[in-house]
Short mmCIF file of C-alpha atoms in Angstrom, two decimals:
data_model
loop_
_atom_site.label_atom_id
_atom_site.label_comp_id
_atom_site.label_asym_id
_atom_site.label_seq_id
_atom_site.Cartn_x
_atom_site.Cartn_y
_atom_site.Cartn_z
CA ALA A 1 17.64 44.77 -33.98
CA ILE A 2 17.21 48.03 -31.76
CA LEU A 3 14.96 46.48 -28.84
CA VAL A 4 18.40 43.80 -28.31
CA ILE A 5 20.87 46.73 -28.57
CA VAL A 6 18.84 48.43 -25.85
CA VAL A 7 18.90 45.72 -23.73
CA PHE A 8 22.33 45.16 -24.12
CA LEU A 9 23.04 49.40 -23.43
CA VAL A 10 20.91 48.99 -20.10
CA PHE A 11 22.32 45.81 -18.86
CA GLY A 12 26.02 46.80 -20.22
CA LEU A 13 24.95 50.41 -17.62
CA LEU A 14 23.50 48.66 -14.74
CA TYR A 15 26.60 46.33 -14.61
CA ARG A 16 29.05 49.49 -15.66
CA MET A 17 27.26 50.79 -12.10
CA ASN A 18 27.52 48.07 -10.18
CA THR A 19 30.79 47.26 -10.11
CA MET A 20 31.92 51.13 -10.17
CA ILE A 21 29.19 51.68 -7.13
CA GLU A 22 28.65 49.04 -5.45
CA PRO A 23 31.63 48.26 -3.64
CA GLN A 24 32.03 52.21 -2.08
CA LEU A 25 28.43 51.57 -1.40
CA GLN A 26 28.62 48.89 0.86
CA ALA A 27 31.81 50.51 2.29
CA ALA A 28 29.41 53.60 3.33
CA ALA A 29 26.33 51.12 4.36
CA LYS A 30 28.76 49.48 6.28
CA GLN A 31 30.30 52.65 8.12
CA TYR A 32 26.89 54.01 8.77
CA THR A 33 26.10 50.39 10.37
CA GLY A 34 28.21 50.14 12.80
CA SER A 35 28.50 53.61 14.26
CA ALA A 36 24.34 53.01 14.31
CA ILE A 37 24.54 49.87 16.62
CA ASN A 38 27.99 51.41 18.43
CA ARG A 39 24.96 54.49 19.24
CA ILE A 40 22.15 52.06 20.37
CA VAL A 41 24.49 50.24 22.77
CA LYS A 42 26.17 52.92 24.49
CA LYS A 43 22.58 54.97 24.67
CA VAL A 44 21.30 51.44 26.18
CA LEU A 45 24.47 50.71 28.71
CA SER A 46 24.05 54.68 29.88
CA LYS A 47 20.20 53.68 30.82
CA LEU A 48 21.63 50.31 32.64
CA ASP A 49 20.96 50.16 36.63
CA TYR A 50 24.39 49.23 38.39
CA GLN A 51 26.80 50.24 40.73
CA SER A 52 30.70 50.48 40.18
CA ASP A 53 31.91 50.61 43.53
CA SER A 54 29.89 46.75 43.85
CA LEU A 55 31.16 44.95 40.84
CA TYR A 56 34.07 45.02 43.17
CA THR A 57 35.97 44.83 46.97
CA LEU A 58 39.74 46.16 47.82
CA TYR A 59 41.96 44.71 50.69
CA ARG A 60 44.00 46.35 52.13
CA ASN A 61 46.58 45.30 55.09
CA ASP A 62 48.23 47.04 58.11
CA LYS A 63 50.02 49.36 56.63
CA GLY A 64 46.40 50.11 54.05
CA GLU A 65 47.79 49.22 51.60
CA ILE A 66 46.39 47.63 48.50
CA SER A 67 46.98 43.46 48.72
CA ASP A 68 44.22 41.91 46.79
CA ILE A 69 41.21 42.99 44.04
CA LEU A 70 38.49 40.74 44.48
CA TYR A 71 36.01 40.65 41.52
CA ASP A 72 32.31 40.18 42.43
CA SER A 73 32.23 37.45 39.26
CA TYR A 74 27.92 36.58 40.15
CA GLN A 75 27.37 40.16 39.88
CA LEU A 76 29.78 40.88 36.80
CA ASN A 77 28.44 37.87 34.57
CA GLN A 78 24.56 39.34 35.78
CA LEU A 79 25.08 42.81 34.99
CA LEU A 80 26.58 41.03 31.58
CA TYR A 81 23.22 38.95 30.23
CA SER A 82 21.17 41.60 31.69
CA ALA A 83 23.14 43.97 28.88
CA LEU A 84 23.28 41.51 26.23
CA ASP A 85 19.55 40.61 26.71
CA THR A 86 18.88 44.43 26.29
CA ILE A 87 20.67 45.20 23.79
CA GLU A 88 19.69 42.54 21.57
CA VAL A 89 16.24 43.62 21.88
CA SER A 90 16.81 46.88 21.61
CA LEU A 91 18.88 46.45 18.58
CA HIS A 92 16.33 43.85 16.72
CA ALA A 93 14.00 46.69 17.79
CA ALA A 94 15.82 49.54 15.57
CA GLN A 95 15.67 47.08 13.37
CA ASP A 96 12.50 46.94 12.07
CA GLY A 97 11.87 50.35 13.73
CA GLU A 98 9.89 50.26 16.30
CA GLU A 99 9.98 51.80 19.62
CA ASP A 100 12.73 51.00 21.98
CA PRO A 101 11.74 49.14 24.77
CA LEU A 102 14.65 50.42 27.54
CA VAL A 103 14.58 54.16 26.24
CA LYS A 104 11.04 54.46 24.87
CA GLU A 105 12.29 56.14 21.22
CA VAL A 106 12.33 54.87 18.10
CA PHE A 107 16.17 55.29 16.84
CA TYR A 108 15.18 54.66 13.47
CA ASP A 109 12.21 55.14 11.26
CA ASP A 110 11.23 52.18 9.19
CA GLY A 111 15.02 50.57 9.78
CA ILE A 112 16.66 53.38 7.89
CA VAL A 113 20.49 54.10 9.61
CA TYR A 114 21.16 56.35 6.91
CA LYS A 115 20.29 57.33 3.27
CA ILE A 116 23.43 57.69 1.67
CA PRO A 117 22.48 60.40 -1.83
CA ILE A 118 24.20 58.78 -5.53
CA GLY A 119 26.34 61.84 -5.99
CA TYR A 120 28.11 61.31 -2.42
CA LEU A 121 29.50 57.56 -5.13
CA THR A 122 31.16 60.28 -6.78
CA GLY A 123 33.97 61.24 -5.16
CA VAL A 124 32.89 64.86 -6.96
CA TYR A 125 32.93 66.91 -4.06
CA MET A 126 30.63 69.22 -6.17
CA PHE A 127 27.72 66.40 -6.32
CA HIS A 128 28.49 65.21 -2.44
CA ASP A 129 25.04 66.06 -1.77
CA ALA A 130 23.03 65.21 -5.09
CA GLY A 131 21.09 62.46 -6.17
CA VAL A 132 18.51 60.03 -5.31
CA GLN A 133 18.98 59.01 -1.99
CA ILE A 134 19.91 55.52 -1.09
CA PRO A 135 18.46 54.21 2.26
CA VAL A 136 20.67 51.92 4.07
CA ARG A 137 18.97 49.58 6.73
CA MET A 138 21.10 46.65 8.70
CA ARG A 139 19.79 43.29 10.27
CA ILE A 140 21.16 42.06 13.09
CA LEU A 141 22.48 37.93 13.08
CA ASN A 142 22.89 35.39 15.27
CA GLU A 143 22.33 36.52 18.96
CA VAL A 144 24.57 39.62 20.71
CA THR A 145 27.65 37.90 22.43
CA GLY A 146 30.44 39.83 24.81
CA GLN A 147 32.79 39.19 27.87
CA ILE A 148 33.63 41.04 30.68
CA LYS A 149 37.39 42.06 30.51
CA THR A 150 39.36 43.52 33.84
CA GLU A 151 42.72 44.33 33.54
CA THR A 152 44.76 46.42 36.16
CA LYS A 153 48.31 48.66 34.74
CA PRO A 154 50.30 50.91 36.55
CA TYR A 155 50.03 54.46 36.15
CA GLY A 156 52.48 56.66 37.78
CA VAL A 157 54.55 56.34 40.52
CA ASN A 158 53.16 53.77 43.31
CA ASN A 159 49.63 53.84 41.75
CA THR A 160 47.21 51.34 39.48
CA VAL A 161 44.20 51.81 37.79
CA MET A 162 41.73 49.55 37.64
CA ILE A 163 39.72 48.85 34.63
CA ILE A 164 36.15 46.16 34.33
CA ASN A 165 35.25 46.53 30.49
CA LEU A 166 32.14 45.62 29.05
CA GLN A 167 33.25 44.34 25.33
CA ILE A 168 30.69 43.78 22.86
CA GLN A 169 30.55 41.87 19.43
CA VAL A 170 27.25 42.28 16.84
CA HIS A 171 26.91 40.11 13.72
CA ALA A 172 25.81 42.53 11.62
CA GLN A 173 24.56 43.36 7.96
CA ALA A 174 24.20 46.59 5.91
CA VAL A 175 21.49 46.26 3.45
CA THR A 176 20.87 48.45 0.20
CA PHE A 177 19.61 47.58 -2.65
CA LEU A 178 22.57 46.47 -4.96
CA GLY A 179 23.12 44.50 -1.81
CA VAL A 180 24.02 43.14 1.40
CA ASP A 181 27.20 42.95 3.53
CA SER A 182 27.89 41.11 6.75
CA PHE A 183 30.42 42.37 9.19
CA GLU A 184 31.26 41.89 13.04
CA VAL A 185 30.83 45.12 15.26
CA SER A 186 33.27 45.29 18.05
CA THR A 187 32.04 48.08 20.97
CA GLU A 188 33.91 48.03 24.46
CA ILE A 189 32.21 50.11 26.89
CA PRO A 190 34.44 50.71 30.80
CA LEU A 191 31.94 49.72 33.84
CA ALA A 192 33.97 50.91 36.83
CA ILE A 193 37.65 52.40 36.66
CA GLN A 194 39.44 53.39 39.70
CA LEU A 195 42.54 54.47 40.61
CA VAL A 196 44.28 52.73 43.87
CA GLN A 197 47.69 53.30 45.63
#
């Protein structure tokens, strides 16, 4: 009889802990995993070799005014495919705790992107850093996708800002001992920003 009571108490405690802590833990895990992915994407893209001036050509009329902007779609597509491949390799290396082939460093040992103290989940500031550390790992799902977006918009008087952005979407999972939560991280990186008259 005592054994049955102990089993019910343990299961009740685990159920209560799961319903109270799990949503907070997964929210924090998604936040830290998303930050980790953004950090990797930005660092990898900063190492890509390209000349922003070669991504477009400005045409001027007889008065010297800009009459047209022509984007080099071939070079933009090559840059996009190269960036997607490189980012995917880097994210898989990071999730496995291996050395990144581009930046030659290990982003996260054992693929642990963050350790959340159990006290953080209580919501009490005094216990914020107290207790057992819960490891958060990331898993990359499917392939990394992205697109190039070009935009021109007025800037001041007789000026236009031309922007070429690289948008990256990563489907990932935040993994903790209490659960797995899937989500999407979207990052936008400017490849070229040019002010034209």
